[in-house]
Every structure is written in C-alpha cells, then in structure tokens.
C-alpha cells in the first residue's frame, strides 16, 4: 500500500468533491460536512463521473442514470448499477488529505 497526499484541505471545501489521479486511477474525493470519502470516480454502470453526482446521506447519485453508491463502502445501492466501485482509505492531518492505494493496482 502507498499513501499519497492528494489535496490540501483548503482545496476541498465543505460539500465539495474533486477528482484526483493516483497511479492510473481517477478517484473522486468528497468532503461531506467535514468528513472525507474517496471512491473510484467512474460509475460501475457506464462512463459517468461520480464526482459530479449529487451527495446526500453519505451517498452519491450518479449524474447519468441515477444509481446511488455508498460513500463509505463504494457499494451500489440502487439500479441500474449493480457492482460496487472501489472505495479508498482516506486519512487527514491538520492541512492535508491522503489516500491509500495498492501500489500494484
Ligand atoms: S452511468 Fe452511472 S448509473 Fe449509468
């Protein structure tokens, strides 16, 4: 596993999301009321960017066909998506946001 600094906290305000790239992965990072979450940005149903989805109750709704994913686990909660998206471990310190990824991924 490798730990990568992906953003300064000041770059991701409350209720914002951003896409970061780590290795070959595009990862959507969310700040939900001061809690941080990271899942693969690409919806498991088609090619939509989950960072552009609407967030509520720790879920994100895919902007293309409306499938919902749990931000804590990446689990697909509603159709048309049925496969989970990868969920990444996220840590923070005073100023920075880090993501842990498998170096071999
Ligand atoms: S692309 Fe996300 S639900 Fe279809």
PDB file of N, CA and C and ligand atoms in Angstrom:
ATOM      1  N   UNK A   1       0.849  -1.190   0.000  1.00  0.00           N
ATOM      2  CA  UNK A   1       0.000   0.000   0.000  1.00  0.00           C
ATOM      3  C   UNK A   1       0.882   1.237   0.000  1.00  0.00           C
ATOM      4  N   UNK A   2       0.441   2.276  -0.689  1.00  0.00           N
ATOM      5  CA  UNK A   2       1.152   3.535  -0.646  1.00  0.00           C
ATOM      6  C   UNK A   2       0.201   4.620  -0.203  1.00  0.00           C
ATOM      7  N   UNK A   3       0.757   5.572   0.510  1.00  0.00           N
ATOM      8  CA  UNK A   3      -0.082   6.684   0.992  1.00  0.00           C
ATOM      9  C   UNK A   3       0.308   7.919   0.193  1.00  0.00           C
ATOM     10  N   UNK A   4      -0.658   8.532  -0.443  1.00  0.00           N
ATOM     11  CA  UNK A   4      -0.398   9.662  -1.316  1.00  0.00           C
ATOM     12  C   UNK A   4      -1.145  10.892  -0.823  1.00  0.00           C
ATOM     13  N   UNK A   5      -0.436  11.989  -0.742  1.00  0.00           N
ATOM     14  CA  UNK A   5      -1.127  13.248  -0.481  1.00  0.00           C
ATOM     15  C   UNK A   5      -1.845  13.647  -1.768  1.00  0.00           C
ATOM     16  N   UNK A   6      -3.142  13.902  -1.689  1.00  0.00           N
ATOM     17  CA  UNK A   6      -3.890  14.222  -2.902  1.00  0.00           C
ATOM     18  C   UNK A   6      -4.396  15.664  -2.940  1.00  0.00           C
ATOM     19  N   UNK A   7      -4.654  16.235  -1.788  1.00  0.00           N
ATOM     20  CA  UNK A   7      -5.179  17.605  -1.763  1.00  0.00           C
ATOM     21  C   UNK A   7      -4.796  18.271  -0.451  1.00  0.00           C
ATOM     22  N   UNK A   8      -4.758  19.586  -0.463  1.00  0.00           N
ATOM     23  CA  UNK A   8      -4.784  20.331   0.783  1.00  0.00           C
ATOM     24  C   UNK A   8      -6.243  20.455   1.209  1.00  0.00           C
ATOM     25  N   UNK A   9      -6.466  20.437   2.500  1.00  0.00           N
ATOM     26  CA  UNK A   9      -7.851  20.578   2.965  1.00  0.00           C
ATOM     27  C   UNK A   9      -8.489  21.851   2.425  1.00  0.00           C
ATOM     28  N   UNK A  10      -7.679  22.895   2.272  1.00  0.00           N
ATOM     29  CA  UNK A  10      -8.216  24.173   1.797  1.00  0.00           C
ATOM     30  C   UNK A  10      -8.713  24.087   0.350  1.00  0.00           C
ATOM     31  N   UNK A  11      -8.332  23.030  -0.364  1.00  0.00           N
ATOM     32  CA  UNK A  11      -8.762  22.878  -1.760  1.00  0.00           C
ATOM     33  C   UNK A  11     -10.104  22.158  -1.879  1.00  0.00           C
ATOM     34  N   UNK A  12     -10.610  21.617  -0.780  1.00  0.00           N
ATOM     35  CA  UNK A  12     -11.861  20.860  -0.832  1.00  0.00           C
ATOM     36  C   UNK A  12     -12.778  21.345   0.279  1.00  0.00           C
ATOM     37  N   UNK A  13     -13.594  22.314  -0.068  1.00  0.00           N
ATOM     38  CA  UNK A  13     -14.478  22.918   0.933  1.00  0.00           C
ATOM     39  C   UNK A  13     -15.619  21.968   1.270  1.00  0.00           C
ATOM     40  N   UNK A  14     -16.315  22.328   2.340  1.00  0.00           N
ATOM     41  CA  UNK A  14     -17.457  21.539   2.774  1.00  0.00           C
ATOM     42  C   UNK A  14     -18.438  21.296   1.632  1.00  0.00           C
ATOM     43  N   UNK A  15     -18.841  20.033   1.460  1.00  0.00           N
ATOM     44  CA  UNK A  15     -19.820  19.623   0.444  1.00  0.00           C
ATOM     45  C   UNK A  15     -19.326  19.834  -0.985  1.00  0.00           C
ATOM     46  N   UNK A  16     -18.015  19.805  -1.152  1.00  0.00           N
ATOM     47  CA  UNK A  16     -17.422  19.814  -2.494  1.00  0.00           C
ATOM     48  C   UNK A  16     -16.873  18.435  -2.804  1.00  0.00           C
ATOM     49  N   UNK A  17     -16.625  18.198  -4.089  1.00  0.00           N
ATOM     50  CA  UNK A  17     -15.924  16.975  -4.499  1.00  0.00           C
ATOM     51  C   UNK A  17     -14.925  17.339  -5.580  1.00  0.00           C
ATOM     52  N   UNK A  18     -13.887  16.524  -5.677  1.00  0.00           N
ATOM     53  CA  UNK A  18     -12.849  16.761  -6.683  1.00  0.00           C
ATOM     54  C   UNK A  18     -12.316  15.432  -7.162  1.00  0.00           C
ATOM     55  N   UNK A  19     -11.846  15.415  -8.399  1.00  0.00           N
ATOM     56  CA  UNK A  19     -11.205  14.214  -8.928  1.00  0.00           C
ATOM     57  C   UNK A  19      -9.701  14.378  -8.796  1.00  0.00           C
ATOM     58  N   UNK A  20      -9.058  13.338  -8.280  1.00  0.00           N
ATOM     59  CA  UNK A  20      -7.598  13.318  -8.230  1.00  0.00           C
ATOM     60  C   UNK A  20      -7.123  12.057  -8.942  1.00  0.00           C
ATOM     61  N   UNK A  21      -5.899  12.093  -9.403  1.00  0.00           N
ATOM     62  CA  UNK A  21      -5.346  10.920 -10.074  1.00  0.00           C
ATOM     63  C   UNK A  21      -4.202  10.362  -9.258  1.00  0.00           C
ATOM     64  N   UNK A  22      -4.307   9.078  -8.954  1.00  0.00           N
ATOM     65  CA  UNK A  22      -3.249   8.387  -8.232  1.00  0.00           C
ATOM     66  C   UNK A  22      -2.914   7.141  -9.040  1.00  0.00           C
ATOM     67  N   UNK A  23      -1.653   6.998  -9.374  1.00  0.00           N
ATOM     68  CA  UNK A  23      -1.266   5.957 -10.323  1.00  0.00           C
ATOM     69  C   UNK A  23      -2.143   6.118 -11.563  1.00  0.00           C
ATOM     70  N   UNK A  24      -2.854   5.069 -11.955  1.00  0.00           N
ATOM     71  CA  UNK A  24      -3.700   5.188 -13.152  1.00  0.00           C
ATOM     72  C   UNK A  24      -5.157   5.456 -12.789  1.00  0.00           C
ATOM     73  N   UNK A  25      -5.442   5.587 -11.511  1.00  0.00           N
ATOM     74  CA  UNK A  25      -6.839   5.669 -11.083  1.00  0.00           C
ATOM     75  C   UNK A  25      -7.326   7.109 -10.963  1.00  0.00           C
ATOM     76  N   UNK A  26      -8.556   7.328 -11.435  1.00  0.00           N
ATOM     77  CA  UNK A  26      -9.231   8.598 -11.154  1.00  0.00           C
ATOM     78  C   UNK A  26     -10.102   8.381  -9.933  1.00  0.00           C
ATOM     79  N   UNK A  27      -9.856   9.161  -8.919  1.00  0.00           N
ATOM     80  CA  UNK A  27     -10.524   8.966  -7.632  1.00  0.00           C
ATOM     81  C   UNK A  27     -11.314  10.218  -7.287  1.00  0.00           C
ATOM     82  N   UNK A  28     -12.574  10.014  -6.929  1.00  0.00           N
ATOM     83  CA  UNK A  28     -13.422  11.129  -6.514  1.00  0.00           C
ATOM     84  C   UNK A  28     -13.303  11.279  -4.999  1.00  0.00           C
ATOM     85  N   UNK A  29     -12.925  12.466  -4.577  1.00  0.00           N
ATOM     86  CA  UNK A  29     -12.770  12.744  -3.145  1.00  0.00           C
ATOM     87  C   UNK A  29     -13.888  13.700  -2.737  1.00  0.00           C
ATOM     88  N   UNK A  30     -14.580  13.365  -1.652  1.00  0.00           N
ATOM     89  CA  UNK A  30     -15.732  14.148  -1.201  1.00  0.00           C
ATOM     90  C   UNK A  30     -15.479  14.683   0.208  1.00  0.00           C
ATOM     91  N   UNK A  31     -15.911  15.891   0.442  1.00  0.00           N
ATOM     92  CA  UNK A  31     -15.967  16.445   1.793  1.00  0.00           C
ATOM     93  C   UNK A  31     -17.449  16.587   2.133  1.00  0.00           C
ATOM     94  N   UNK A  32     -17.918  15.743   3.052  1.00  0.00           N
ATOM     95  CA  UNK A  32     -19.318  15.780   3.452  1.00  0.00           C
ATOM     96  C   UNK A  32     -19.369  16.249   4.903  1.00  0.00           C
ATOM     97  N   UNK A  33     -19.704  17.490   5.079  1.00  0.00           N
ATOM     98  CA  UNK A  33     -19.796  18.073   6.419  1.00  0.00           C
ATOM     99  C   UNK A  33     -18.515  17.828   7.221  1.00  0.00           C
ATOM    100  N   UNK A  34     -17.374  17.956   6.556  1.00  0.00           N
ATOM    101  CA  UNK A  34     -16.107  17.804   7.259  1.00  0.00           C
ATOM    102  C   UNK A  34     -15.593  16.379   7.343  1.00  0.00           C
ATOM    103  N   UNK A  35     -16.369  15.409   6.836  1.00  0.00           N
ATOM    104  CA  UNK A  35     -15.897  14.028   6.748  1.00  0.00           C
ATOM    105  C   UNK A  35     -15.461  13.774   5.314  1.00  0.00           C
ATOM    106  N   UNK A  36     -14.365  13.050   5.168  1.00  0.00           N
ATOM    107  CA  UNK A  36     -13.813  12.844   3.825  1.00  0.00           C
ATOM    108  C   UNK A  36     -14.024  11.418   3.363  1.00  0.00           C
ATOM    109  N   UNK A  37     -14.333  11.270   2.070  1.00  0.00           N
ATOM    110  CA  UNK A  37     -14.553   9.958   1.473  1.00  0.00           C
ATOM    111  C   UNK A  37     -13.880   9.924   0.115  1.00  0.00           C
ATOM    112  N   UNK A  38     -13.495   8.720  -0.313  1.00  0.00           N
ATOM    113  CA  UNK A  38     -12.854   8.577  -1.621  1.00  0.00           C
ATOM    114  C   UNK A  38     -13.318   7.281  -2.269  1.00  0.00           C
ATOM    115  N   UNK A  39     -13.850   7.396  -3.476  1.00  0.00           N
ATOM    116  CA  UNK A  39     -14.257   6.222  -4.253  1.00  0.00           C
ATOM    117  C   UNK A  39     -13.770   6.414  -5.687  1.00  0.00           C
ATOM    118  N   UNK A  40     -13.744   5.309  -6.418  1.00  0.00           N
ATOM    119  CA  UNK A  40     -13.364   5.432  -7.823  1.00  0.00           C
ATOM    120  C   UNK A  40     -14.339   6.367  -8.522  1.00  0.00           C
ATOM    121  N   UNK A  41     -13.808   7.244  -9.374  1.00  0.00           N
ATOM    122  CA  UNK A  41     -14.668   8.269  -9.964  1.00  0.00           C
ATOM    123  C   UNK A  41     -15.595   7.714 -11.031  1.00  0.00           C
ATOM    124  N   UNK A  42     -15.221   6.607 -11.637  1.00  0.00           N
ATOM    125  CA  UNK A  42     -16.030   6.138 -12.762  1.00  0.00           C
ATOM    126  C   UNK A  42     -17.157   5.226 -12.273  1.00  0.00           C
ATOM    127  N   UNK A  43     -18.375   5.567 -12.607  1.00  0.00           N
ATOM    128  CA  UNK A  43     -19.535   4.755 -12.241  1.00  0.00           C
ATOM    129  C   UNK A  43     -19.361   3.338 -12.770  1.00  0.00           C
ATOM    130  N   UNK A  44     -19.777   2.337 -11.989  1.00  0.00           N
ATOM    131  CA  UNK A  44     -19.619   0.941 -12.405  1.00  0.00           C
ATOM    132  C   UNK A  44     -20.642   0.544 -13.466  1.00  0.00           C
ATOM    133  N   UNK A  45     -21.594   1.430 -13.769  1.00  0.00           N
ATOM    134  CA  UNK A  45     -22.595   1.124 -14.792  1.00  0.00           C
ATOM    135  C   UNK A  45     -22.126   1.549 -16.177  1.00  0.00           C
ATOM    136  N   UNK A  46     -21.618   2.743 -16.306  1.00  0.00           N
ATOM    137  CA  UNK A  46     -21.124   3.231 -17.595  1.00  0.00           C
ATOM    138  C   UNK A  46     -19.969   4.191 -17.328  1.00  0.00           C
ATOM    139  N   UNK A  47     -19.905   5.282 -18.060  1.00  0.00           N
ATOM    140  CA  UNK A  47     -18.691   6.104 -18.003  1.00  0.00           C
ATOM    141  C   UNK A  47     -18.852   7.397 -17.222  1.00  0.00           C
ATOM    142  N   UNK A  48     -19.894   7.530 -16.459  1.00  0.00           N
ATOM    143  CA  UNK A  48     -20.128   8.814 -15.802  1.00  0.00           C
ATOM    144  C   UNK A  48     -19.135   9.068 -14.667  1.00  0.00           C
ATOM    145  N   UNK A  49     -18.929  10.338 -14.380  1.00  0.00           N
ATOM    146  CA  UNK A  49     -18.020  10.756 -13.318  1.00  0.00           C
ATOM    147  C   UNK A  49     -18.812  10.955 -12.024  1.00  0.00           C
ATOM    148  N   UNK A  50     -18.553  10.125 -11.030  1.00  0.00           N
ATOM    149  CA  UNK A  50     -19.340  10.201  -9.794  1.00  0.00           C
ATOM    150  C   UNK A  50     -19.051  11.471  -9.000  1.00  0.00           C
ATOM    151  N   UNK A  51     -17.908  12.092  -9.253  1.00  0.00           N
ATOM    152  CA  UNK A  51     -17.615  13.344  -8.538  1.00  0.00           C
ATOM    153  C   UNK A  51     -18.603  14.437  -8.921  1.00  0.00           C
ATOM    154  N   UNK A  52     -19.298  14.250 -10.048  1.00  0.00           N
ATOM    155  CA  UNK A  52     -20.274  15.253 -10.481  1.00  0.00           C
ATOM    156  C   UNK A  52     -21.678  14.953  -9.965  1.00  0.00           C
ATOM    157  N   UNK A  53     -21.808  13.880  -9.210  1.00  0.00           N
ATOM    158  CA  UNK A  53     -23.128  13.492  -8.712  1.00  0.00           C
ATOM    159  C   UNK A  53     -23.548  14.284  -7.498  1.00  0.00           C
ATOM    160  N   UNK A  54     -24.826  14.161  -7.191  1.00  0.00           N
ATOM    161  CA  UNK A  54     -25.369  14.841  -6.019  1.00  0.00           C
ATOM    162  C   UNK A  54     -25.133  13.980  -4.782  1.00  0.00           C
ATOM    163  N   UNK A  55     -24.760  14.609  -3.687  1.00  0.00           N
ATOM    164  CA  UNK A  55     -24.444  13.879  -2.466  1.00  0.00           C
ATOM    165  C   UNK A  55     -25.506  14.149  -1.411  1.00  0.00           C
ATOM    166  N   UNK A  56     -25.991  13.089  -0.763  1.00  0.00           N
ATOM    167  CA  UNK A  56     -26.873  13.260   0.387  1.00  0.00           C
ATOM    168  C   UNK A  56     -26.825  11.976   1.203  1.00  0.00           C
ATOM    169  N   UNK A  57     -26.928  12.104   2.487  1.00  0.00           N
ATOM    170  CA  UNK A  57     -26.918  10.960   3.411  1.00  0.00           C
ATOM    171  C   UNK A  57     -25.741  10.018   3.164  1.00  0.00           C
ATOM    172  N   UNK A  58     -24.575  10.570   2.908  1.00  0.00           N
ATOM    173  CA  UNK A  58     -23.386   9.739   2.685  1.00  0.00           C
ATOM    174  C   UNK A  58     -23.520   8.851   1.458  1.00  0.00           C
ATOM    175  N   UNK A  59     -24.339   9.264   0.517  1.00  0.00           N
ATOM    176  CA  UNK A  59     -24.472   8.559  -0.755  1.00  0.00           C
ATOM    177  C   UNK A  59     -24.219   9.563  -1.872  1.00  0.00           C
ATOM    178  N   UNK A  60     -23.770   9.034  -3.018  1.00  0.00           N
ATOM    179  CA  UNK A  60     -23.676   9.894  -4.190  1.00  0.00           C
ATOM    180  C   UNK A  60     -24.557   9.289  -5.279  1.00  0.00           C
ATOM    181  N   UNK A  61     -25.270  10.161  -5.975  1.00  0.00           N
ATOM    182  CA  UNK A  61     -26.150   9.715  -7.046  1.00  0.00           C
ATOM    183  C   UNK A  61     -25.457   9.969  -8.376  1.00  0.00           C
ATOM    184  N   UNK A  62     -25.319   8.927  -9.173  1.00  0.00           N
ATOM    185  CA  UNK A  62     -24.662   9.066 -10.468  1.00  0.00           C
ATOM    186  C   UNK A  62     -25.411  10.096 -11.319  1.00  0.00           C
ATOM    187  N   UNK A  63     -24.674  11.049 -11.919  1.00  0.00           N
ATOM    188  CA  UNK A  63     -25.345  12.102 -12.682  1.00  0.00           C
ATOM    189  C   UNK A  63     -25.965  11.610 -13.981  1.00  0.00           C
ATOM    190  N   UNK A  64     -25.601  10.412 -14.428  1.00  0.00           N
ATOM    191  CA  UNK A  64     -26.103   9.970 -15.732  1.00  0.00           C
ATOM    192  C   UNK A  64     -27.426   9.207 -15.629  1.00  0.00           C
ATOM    193  N   UNK A  65     -27.470   8.130 -14.846  1.00  0.00           N
ATOM    194  CA  UNK A  65     -28.701   7.333 -14.761  1.00  0.00           C
ATOM    195  C   UNK A  65     -29.236   7.200 -13.335  1.00  0.00           C
ATOM    196  N   UNK A  66     -28.589   7.852 -12.395  1.00  0.00           N
ATOM    197  CA  UNK A  66     -29.177   7.952 -11.056  1.00  0.00           C
ATOM    198  C   UNK A  66     -28.883   6.823 -10.088  1.00  0.00           C
ATOM    199  N   UNK A  67     -27.999   5.893 -10.416  1.00  0.00           N
ATOM    200  CA  UNK A  67     -27.659   4.863  -9.428  1.00  0.00           C
ATOM    201  C   UNK A  67     -27.004   5.533  -8.219  1.00  0.00           C
ATOM    202  N   UNK A  68     -27.254   4.960  -7.057  1.00  0.00           N
ATOM    203  CA  UNK A  68     -26.667   5.524  -5.839  1.00  0.00           C
ATOM    204  C   UNK A  68     -25.571   4.606  -5.302  1.00  0.00           C
ATOM    205  N   UNK A  69     -24.519   5.234  -4.789  1.00  0.00           N
ATOM    206  CA  UNK A  69     -23.402   4.496  -4.194  1.00  0.00           C
ATOM    207  C   UNK A  69     -23.167   5.008  -2.785  1.00  0.00           C
ATOM    208  N   UNK A  70     -22.829   4.056  -1.914  1.00  0.00           N
ATOM    209  CA  UNK A  70     -22.496   4.408  -0.539  1.00  0.00           C
ATOM    210  C   UNK A  70     -21.072   4.958  -0.516  1.00  0.00           C
ATOM    211  N   UNK A  71     -20.898   6.166  -0.033  1.00  0.00           N
ATOM    212  CA  UNK A  71     -19.559   6.778   0.001  1.00  0.00           C
ATOM    213  C   UNK A  71     -18.637   6.087   0.995  1.00  0.00           C
ATOM    214  N   UNK A  72     -19.209   5.399   1.979  1.00  0.00           N
ATOM    215  CA  UNK A  72     -18.357   4.744   2.991  1.00  0.00           C
ATOM    216  C   UNK A  72     -17.778   3.435   2.488  1.00  0.00           C
ATOM    217  N   UNK A  73     -18.501   2.779   1.581  1.00  0.00           N
ATOM    218  CA  UNK A  73     -18.098   1.427   1.172  1.00  0.00           C
ATOM    219  C   UNK A  73     -17.931   1.280  -0.336  1.00  0.00           C
ATOM    220  N   UNK A  74     -18.495   2.170  -1.128  1.00  0.00           N
ATOM    221  CA  UNK A  74     -18.496   2.027  -2.576  1.00  0.00           C
ATOM    222  C   UNK A  74     -19.610   1.132  -3.084  1.00  0.00           C
ATOM    223  N   UNK A  75     -20.406   0.588  -2.178  1.00  0.00           N
ATOM    224  CA  UNK A  75     -21.468  -0.339  -2.568  1.00  0.00           C
ATOM    225  C   UNK A  75     -22.503   0.353  -3.469  1.00  0.00           C
ATOM    226  N   UNK A  76     -22.949  -0.394  -4.503  1.00  0.00           N
ATOM    227  CA  UNK A  76     -24.025   0.115  -5.355  1.00  0.00           C
ATOM    228  C   UNK A  76     -25.346  -0.153  -4.639  1.00  0.00           C
ATOM    229  N   UNK A  77     -26.109   0.899  -4.363  1.00  0.00           N
ATOM    230  CA  UNK A  77     -27.320   0.763  -3.549  1.00  0.00           C
ATOM    231  C   UNK A  77     -28.576   0.656  -4.387  1.00  0.00           C
ATOM    232  N   UNK A  78     -28.572   1.240  -5.575  1.00  0.00           N
ATOM    233  CA  UNK A  78     -29.778   1.211  -6.404  1.00  0.00           C
ATOM    234  C   UNK A  78     -29.388   0.978  -7.864  1.00  0.00           C
ATOM    235  N   UNK A  79     -30.301   0.372  -8.655  1.00  0.00           N
ATOM    236  CA  UNK A  79     -30.063   0.188 -10.084  1.00  0.00           C
ATOM    237  C   UNK A  79     -29.986   1.541 -10.781  1.00  0.00           C
ATOM    238  N   UNK A  80     -29.448   1.616 -11.991  1.00  0.00           N
ATOM    239  CA  UNK A  80     -29.026   0.475 -12.803  1.00  0.00           C
ATOM    240  C   UNK A  80     -27.637  -0.059 -12.482  1.00  0.00           C
ATOM    241  N   UNK A  81     -26.906   0.499 -11.547  1.00  0.00           N
ATOM    242  CA  UNK A  81     -25.596  -0.068 -11.209  1.00  0.00           C
ATOM    243  C   UNK A  81     -25.805  -1.255 -10.277  1.00  0.00           C
ATOM    244  N   UNK A  82     -25.015  -2.285 -10.454  1.00  0.00           N
ATOM    245  CA  UNK A  82     -25.110  -3.432  -9.554  1.00  0.00           C
ATOM    246  C   UNK A  82     -23.760  -3.775  -8.941  1.00  0.00           C
ATOM    247  N   UNK A  83     -22.690  -3.233  -9.501  1.00  0.00           N
ATOM    248  CA  UNK A  83     -21.354  -3.519  -8.988  1.00  0.00           C
ATOM    249  C   UNK A  83     -20.852  -2.355  -8.143  1.00  0.00           C
ATOM    250  N   UNK A  84     -20.180  -2.689  -7.071  1.00  0.00           N
ATOM    251  CA  UNK A  84     -19.583  -1.645  -6.227  1.00  0.00           C
ATOM    252  C   UNK A  84     -18.461  -0.940  -6.987  1.00  0.00           C
ATOM    253  N   UNK A  85     -18.169   0.266  -6.590  1.00  0.00           N
ATOM    254  CA  UNK A  85     -16.955   0.941  -7.064  1.00  0.00           C
ATOM    255  C   UNK A  85     -15.906   0.815  -5.952  1.00  0.00           C
ATOM    256  N   UNK A  86     -14.647   0.904  -6.340  1.00  0.00           N
ATOM    257  CA  UNK A  86     -13.580   0.772  -5.352  1.00  0.00           C
ATOM    258  C   UNK A  86     -13.646   1.939  -4.370  1.00  0.00           C
ATOM    259  N   UNK A  87     -13.511   1.606  -3.109  1.00  0.00           N
ATOM    260  CA  UNK A  87     -13.525   2.604  -2.056  1.00  0.00           C
ATOM    261  C   UNK A  87     -12.105   2.674  -1.485  1.00  0.00           C
ATOM    262  N   UNK A  88     -11.603   3.855  -1.254  1.00  0.00           N
ATOM    263  CA  UNK A  88     -10.226   4.029  -0.800  1.00  0.00           C
ATOM    264  C   UNK A  88     -10.196   4.522   0.633  1.00  0.00           C
ATOM    265  N   UNK A  89      -9.173   4.076   1.333  1.00  0.00           N
ATOM    266  CA  UNK A  89      -8.983   4.559   2.699  1.00  0.00           C
ATOM    267  C   UNK A  89      -8.427   5.975   2.640  1.00  0.00           C
ATOM    268  N   UNK A  90      -9.007   6.844   3.415  1.00  0.00           N
ATOM    269  CA  UNK A  90      -8.613   8.243   3.372  1.00  0.00           C
ATOM    270  C   UNK A  90      -8.200   8.677   4.772  1.00  0.00           C
ATOM    271  N   UNK A  91      -7.133   9.426   4.854  1.00  0.00           N
ATOM    272  CA  UNK A  91      -6.708   9.950   6.143  1.00  0.00           C
ATOM    273  C   UNK A  91      -6.391  11.428   5.976  1.00  0.00           C
ATOM    274  N   UNK A  92      -6.387  12.129   7.082  1.00  0.00           N
ATOM    275  CA  UNK A  92      -6.086  13.560   7.027  1.00  0.00           C
ATOM    276  C   UNK A  92      -5.165  13.923   8.180  1.00  0.00           C
ATOM    277  N   UNK A  93      -4.467  15.015   8.021  1.00  0.00           N
ATOM    278  CA  UNK A  93      -3.838  15.637   9.177  1.00  0.00           C
ATOM    279  C   UNK A  93      -4.312  17.089   9.188  1.00  0.00           C
ATOM    280  N   UNK A  94      -3.610  17.924   9.848  1.00  0.00           N
ATOM    281  CA  UNK A  94      -4.109  19.294  10.032  1.00  0.00           C
ATOM    282  C   UNK A  94      -4.429  19.985   8.707  1.00  0.00           C
ATOM    283  N   UNK A  95      -3.557  19.771   7.709  1.00  0.00           N
ATOM    284  CA  UNK A  95      -3.702  20.521   6.458  1.00  0.00           C
ATOM    285  C   UNK A  95      -3.985  19.693   5.220  1.00  0.00           C
ATOM    286  N   UNK A  96      -3.756  18.395   5.277  1.00  0.00           N
ATOM    287  CA  UNK A  96      -3.699  17.614   4.043  1.00  0.00           C
ATOM    288  C   UNK A  96      -4.632  16.411   4.065  1.00  0.00           C
ATOM    289  N   UNK A  97      -4.931  15.933   2.851  1.00  0.00           N
ATOM    290  CA  UNK A  97      -5.783  14.754   2.657  1.00  0.00           C
ATOM    291  C   UNK A  97      -4.938  13.708   1.928  1.00  0.00           C
ATOM    292  N   UNK A  98      -4.971  12.491   2.454  1.00  0.00           N
ATOM    293  CA  UNK A  98      -4.169  11.387   1.892  1.00  0.00           C
ATOM    294  C   UNK A  98      -5.084  10.238   1.514  1.00  0.00           C
ATOM    295  N   UNK A  99      -4.653   9.514   0.476  1.00  0.00           N
ATOM    296  CA  UNK A  99      -5.371   8.315   0.070  1.00  0.00           C
ATOM    297  C   UNK A  99      -4.378   7.162   0.039  1.00  0.00           C
ATOM    298  N   UNK A 100      -4.864   6.004   0.497  1.00  0.00           N
ATOM    299  CA  UNK A 100      -4.011   4.817   0.440  1.00  0.00           C
ATOM    300  C   UNK A 100      -4.459   3.968  -0.731  1.00  0.00           C
ATOM    301  N   UNK A 101      -3.512   3.619  -1.584  1.00  0.00           N
ATOM    302  CA  UNK A 101      -3.828   2.772  -2.726  1.00  0.00           C
ATOM    303  C   UNK A 101      -2.835   1.627  -2.783  1.00  0.00           C
ATOM    304  N   UNK A 102      -3.315   0.556  -3.390  1.00  0.00           N
ATOM    305  CA  UNK A 102      -2.481  -0.607  -3.612  1.00  0.00           C
ATOM    306  C   UNK A 102      -1.450  -0.245  -4.676  1.00  0.00           C
ATOM    307  N   UNK A 103      -0.179  -0.356  -4.363  1.00  0.00           N
ATOM    308  CA  UNK A 103       0.860   0.037  -5.311  1.00  0.00           C
ATOM    309  C   UNK A 103       0.824  -0.761  -6.599  1.00  0.00           C
ATOM    310  N   UNK A 104       0.275  -1.957  -6.527  1.00  0.00           N
ATOM    311  CA  UNK A 104       0.265  -2.809  -7.719  1.00  0.00           C
ATOM    312  C   UNK A 104      -0.989  -2.623  -8.542  1.00  0.00           C
ATOM    313  N   UNK A 105      -1.912  -1.791  -8.073  1.00  0.00           N
ATOM    314  CA  UNK A 105      -3.195  -1.653  -8.778  1.00  0.00           C
ATOM    315  C   UNK A 105      -2.988  -0.924 -10.088  1.00  0.00           C
TER     316      UNK A 105
HETATM  317  S1  LIG B   1     -23.526   5.654 -15.686  1.00  0.00           S
HETATM  318 FE1  LIG B   1     -23.933   5.714 -13.576  1.00  0.00          FE
HETATM  319  S2  LIG B   1     -25.894   4.818 -13.401  1.00  0.00           S
HETATM  320 FE2  LIG B   1     -25.449   4.690 -15.508  1.00  0.00          FE
END
